[in-house]
Coordinates of C-alpha atoms and ligand atoms in Angstrom, one line a residue:
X1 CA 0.0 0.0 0.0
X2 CA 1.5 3.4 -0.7
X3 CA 0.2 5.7 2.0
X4 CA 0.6 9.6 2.4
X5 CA 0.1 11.3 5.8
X6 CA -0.9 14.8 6.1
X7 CA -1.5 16.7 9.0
X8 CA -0.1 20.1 10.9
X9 CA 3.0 19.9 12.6
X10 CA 2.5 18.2 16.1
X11 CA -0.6 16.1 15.0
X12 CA 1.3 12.8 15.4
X13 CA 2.1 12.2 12.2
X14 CA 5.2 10.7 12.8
X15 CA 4.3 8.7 16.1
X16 CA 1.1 7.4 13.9
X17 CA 3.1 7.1 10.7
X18 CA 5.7 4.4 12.6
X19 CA 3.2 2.5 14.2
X20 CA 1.5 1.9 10.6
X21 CA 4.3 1.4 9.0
X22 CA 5.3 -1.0 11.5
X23 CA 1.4 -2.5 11.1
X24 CA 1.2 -2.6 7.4
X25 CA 5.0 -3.8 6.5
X26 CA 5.9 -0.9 4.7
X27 CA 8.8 2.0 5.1
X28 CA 8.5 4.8 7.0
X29 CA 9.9 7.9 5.3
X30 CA 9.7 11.0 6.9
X31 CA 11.0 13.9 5.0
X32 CA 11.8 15.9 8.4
X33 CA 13.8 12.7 9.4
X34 CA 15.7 12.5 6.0
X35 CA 16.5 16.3 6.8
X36 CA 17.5 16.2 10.1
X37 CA 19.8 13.4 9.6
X38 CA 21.1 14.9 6.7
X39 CA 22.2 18.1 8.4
X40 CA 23.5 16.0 11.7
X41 CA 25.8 14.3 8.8
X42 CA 26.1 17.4 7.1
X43 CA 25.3 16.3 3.3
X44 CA 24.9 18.9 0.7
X45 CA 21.1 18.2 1.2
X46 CA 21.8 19.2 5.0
X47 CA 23.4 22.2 4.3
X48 CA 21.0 23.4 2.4
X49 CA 17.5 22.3 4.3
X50 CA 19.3 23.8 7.5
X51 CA 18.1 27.7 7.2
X52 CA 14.8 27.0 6.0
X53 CA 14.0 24.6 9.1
X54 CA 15.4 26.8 11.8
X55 CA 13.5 29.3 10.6
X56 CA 9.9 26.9 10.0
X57 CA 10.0 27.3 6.0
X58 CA 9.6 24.9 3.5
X59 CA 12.8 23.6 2.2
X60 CA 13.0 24.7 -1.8
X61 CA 11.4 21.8 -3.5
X62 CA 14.3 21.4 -5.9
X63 CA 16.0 19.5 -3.2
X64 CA 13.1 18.0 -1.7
X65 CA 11.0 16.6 -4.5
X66 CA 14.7 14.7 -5.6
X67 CA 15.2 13.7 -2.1
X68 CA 11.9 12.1 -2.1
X69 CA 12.0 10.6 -5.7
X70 CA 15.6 8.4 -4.9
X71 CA 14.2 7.8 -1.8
X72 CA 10.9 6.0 -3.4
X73 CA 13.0 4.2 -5.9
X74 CA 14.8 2.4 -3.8
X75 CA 14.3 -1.7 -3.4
X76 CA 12.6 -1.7 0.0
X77 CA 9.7 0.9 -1.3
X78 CA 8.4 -1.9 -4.1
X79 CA 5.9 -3.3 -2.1
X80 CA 4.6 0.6 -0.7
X81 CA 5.5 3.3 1.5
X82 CA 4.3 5.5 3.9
X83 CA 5.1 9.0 3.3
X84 CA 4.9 11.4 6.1
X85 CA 5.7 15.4 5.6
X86 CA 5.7 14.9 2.1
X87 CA 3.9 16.3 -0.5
X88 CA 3.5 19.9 1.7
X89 CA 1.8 22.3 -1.1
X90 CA -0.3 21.4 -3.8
X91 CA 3.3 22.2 -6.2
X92 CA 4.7 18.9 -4.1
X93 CA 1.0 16.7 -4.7
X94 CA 1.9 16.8 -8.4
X95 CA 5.5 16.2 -8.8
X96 CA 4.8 13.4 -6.6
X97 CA 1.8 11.9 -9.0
X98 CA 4.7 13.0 -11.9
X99 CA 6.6 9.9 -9.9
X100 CA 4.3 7.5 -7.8
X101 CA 0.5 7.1 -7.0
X102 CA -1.3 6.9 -3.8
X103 CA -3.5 4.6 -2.6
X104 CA -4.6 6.7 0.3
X105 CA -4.1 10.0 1.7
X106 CA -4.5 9.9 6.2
X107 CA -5.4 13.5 6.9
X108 CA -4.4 13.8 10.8
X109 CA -6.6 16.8 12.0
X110 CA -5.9 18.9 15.1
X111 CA -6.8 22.5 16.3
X112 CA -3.7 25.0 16.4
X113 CA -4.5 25.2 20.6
X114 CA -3.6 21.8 21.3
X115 CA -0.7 22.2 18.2
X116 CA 1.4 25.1 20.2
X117 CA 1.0 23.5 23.8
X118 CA 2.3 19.9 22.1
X119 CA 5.3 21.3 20.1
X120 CA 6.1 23.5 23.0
X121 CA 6.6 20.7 25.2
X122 CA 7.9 18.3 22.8
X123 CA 10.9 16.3 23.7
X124 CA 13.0 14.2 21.0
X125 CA 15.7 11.1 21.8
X126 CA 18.2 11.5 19.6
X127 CA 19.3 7.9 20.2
X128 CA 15.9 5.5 19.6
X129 CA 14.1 8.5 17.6
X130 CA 11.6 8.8 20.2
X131 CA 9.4 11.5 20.6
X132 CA 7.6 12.5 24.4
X133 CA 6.1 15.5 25.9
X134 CA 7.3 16.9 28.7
X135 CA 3.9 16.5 30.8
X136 CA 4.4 12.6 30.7
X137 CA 7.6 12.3 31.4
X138 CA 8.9 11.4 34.9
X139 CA 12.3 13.4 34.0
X140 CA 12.0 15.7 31.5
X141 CA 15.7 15.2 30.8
X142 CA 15.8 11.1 30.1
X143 CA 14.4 9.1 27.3
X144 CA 11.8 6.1 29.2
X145 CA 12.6 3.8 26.5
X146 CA 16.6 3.9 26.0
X147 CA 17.5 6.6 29.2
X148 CA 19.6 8.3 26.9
X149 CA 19.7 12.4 27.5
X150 CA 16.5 14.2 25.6
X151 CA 16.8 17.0 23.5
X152 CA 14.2 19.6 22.6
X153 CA 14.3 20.0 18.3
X154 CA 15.5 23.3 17.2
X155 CA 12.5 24.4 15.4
X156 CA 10.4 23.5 18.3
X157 CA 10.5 27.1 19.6
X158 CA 7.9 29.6 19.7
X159 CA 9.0 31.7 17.1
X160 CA 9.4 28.8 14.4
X161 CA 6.7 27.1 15.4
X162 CA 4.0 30.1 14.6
X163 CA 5.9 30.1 11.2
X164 CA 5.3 26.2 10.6
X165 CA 1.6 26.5 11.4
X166 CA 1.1 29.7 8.9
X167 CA 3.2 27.7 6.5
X168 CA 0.8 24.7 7.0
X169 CA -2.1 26.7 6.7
X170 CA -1.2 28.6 3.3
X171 CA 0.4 25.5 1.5
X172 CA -0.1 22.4 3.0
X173 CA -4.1 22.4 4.3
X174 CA -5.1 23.1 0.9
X175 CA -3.9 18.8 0.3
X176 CA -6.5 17.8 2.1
X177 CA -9.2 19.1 -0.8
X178 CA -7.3 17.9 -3.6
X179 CA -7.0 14.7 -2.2
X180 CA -10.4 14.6 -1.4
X181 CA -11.6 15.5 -4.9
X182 CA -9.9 12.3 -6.2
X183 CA -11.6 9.8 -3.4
X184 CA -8.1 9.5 -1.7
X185 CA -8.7 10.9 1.8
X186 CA -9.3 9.3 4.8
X187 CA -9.7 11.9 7.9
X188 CA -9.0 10.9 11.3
X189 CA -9.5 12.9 14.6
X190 CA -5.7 13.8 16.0
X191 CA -7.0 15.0 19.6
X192 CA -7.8 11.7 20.9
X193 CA -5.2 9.6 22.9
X194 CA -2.7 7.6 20.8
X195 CA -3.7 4.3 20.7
X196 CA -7.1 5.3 19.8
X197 CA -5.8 7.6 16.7
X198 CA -3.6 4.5 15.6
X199 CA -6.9 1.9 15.6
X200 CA -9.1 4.8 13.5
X201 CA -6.1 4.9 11.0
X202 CA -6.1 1.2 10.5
X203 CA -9.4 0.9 9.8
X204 CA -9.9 3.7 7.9
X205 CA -7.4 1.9 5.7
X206 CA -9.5 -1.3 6.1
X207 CA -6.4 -3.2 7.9
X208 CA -7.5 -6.1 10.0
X209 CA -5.4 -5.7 13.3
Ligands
LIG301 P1 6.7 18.9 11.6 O1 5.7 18.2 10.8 O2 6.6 18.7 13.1 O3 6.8 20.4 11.2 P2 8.9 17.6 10.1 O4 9.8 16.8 10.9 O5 7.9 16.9 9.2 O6 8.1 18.4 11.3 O7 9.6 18.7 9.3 C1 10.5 19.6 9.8 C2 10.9 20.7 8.8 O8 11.6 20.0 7.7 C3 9.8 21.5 8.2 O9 9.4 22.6 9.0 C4 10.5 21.9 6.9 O10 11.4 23.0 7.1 C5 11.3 20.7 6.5 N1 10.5 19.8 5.6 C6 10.0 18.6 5.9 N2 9.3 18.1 4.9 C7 9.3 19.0 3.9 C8 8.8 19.1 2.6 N3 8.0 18.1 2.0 N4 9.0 20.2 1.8 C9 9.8 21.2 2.3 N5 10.3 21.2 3.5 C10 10.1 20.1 4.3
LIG302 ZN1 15.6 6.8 23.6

């Protein structure tokens, strides 16, 4: 199945997006991963992506789109893929069906409120890739899983997060009509607890669990 996940930043996306992957046997590929890893290595790609995300813009599509298109043609990505924080803008939707087709589109819906409050507190592990918020943990310094040290991600401040969600709003939310308009989209509630967001996904998909 070849899946694409839309929603603001802080919906989930990537917490649901690993579970389902995990679920349906398919990669995971997260543009904001591919990035981040990229500029920890310091790739050209890295380099280049590292202004626009400290500051909460979009990275310029001519490295993103190419990033994307190697990434789906590699051997593991035969059988499907679950794309999440990719395409952003409607310029992204159709370079992308230029490349590869979707079966369905997971639109993760949240109000901005909750959005500020769960980015704010967001914690990151940069050893197991999990991601927490600081009102469940027991130490707001220590990953629960590995008990590595947590970091907060750079562009989880206030100033780039306002620019993300006005970003989202302008380029990316308009996805969720387009998508719509060819029978793709399946939305889900975000602002429910985890588990419960997970089991919607999967069965919106019509996955037996
Ligand atoms: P979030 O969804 O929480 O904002 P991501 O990890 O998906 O975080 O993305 C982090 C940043 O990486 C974005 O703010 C943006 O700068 C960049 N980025 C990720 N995906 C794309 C994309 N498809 N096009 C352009 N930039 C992107
Ligand atoms: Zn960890």
């Amino acid at each position: 199945m070849k899946l694409v996940f839309l929603g603001p930043p802080g919906a989930g996306k990537g917490t649901q997006a690993a579970v389902v992957s995990q679920a349906l046997g398919i990669p995971h590929i997260s543009t904001g991963d591919m990035f981040r890893k990229a500029m920890r290595e310091g790739t050209p790609t890295g380099l280049k992506a590292k202004a626009y995300i400290d500051q909460g813009k979009l990275v310029p599509d001519s490295v993103t789109i190419e990033m994307v298109k190697e990434r789906l043609s590699e051997e593991d990505c035969k059988n499907g893929y679950l794309l999440d924080g990719f395409p952003r803008s409607l310029y992204q939707a159709e370079a992308l069906a230029g490349f590869s087709q979707p079966d369905a589109v997971v639109n993760i819906a949240v109000a901005d409120e909750k959005l500020i409050a769960r980015l704010s507190g967001r914690r990151f592990c940069p050893k197991c890739n999990g991601t927490f918020h600081v009102s469940r943990l027991a130490d707001e310094k220590i990953c629960p899983d590995c008990g590595a040290e947590l970091v907060q991600r750079a562009d989880d401040n206030p100033a780039t997060i306002a620019n993300r969600l006005s970003v989202y709003h302008e380029q990316t939310s308009p996805l969720t009509a387009y998508y719509a308009q060819k029978g793709l989209l399946k939305e889900v509630d975000g602002d429910r607890p985890m588990g419960q967001v997970s089991a919607d996904i999967l069965k919106a998909l019509a996955v037996e669990v």
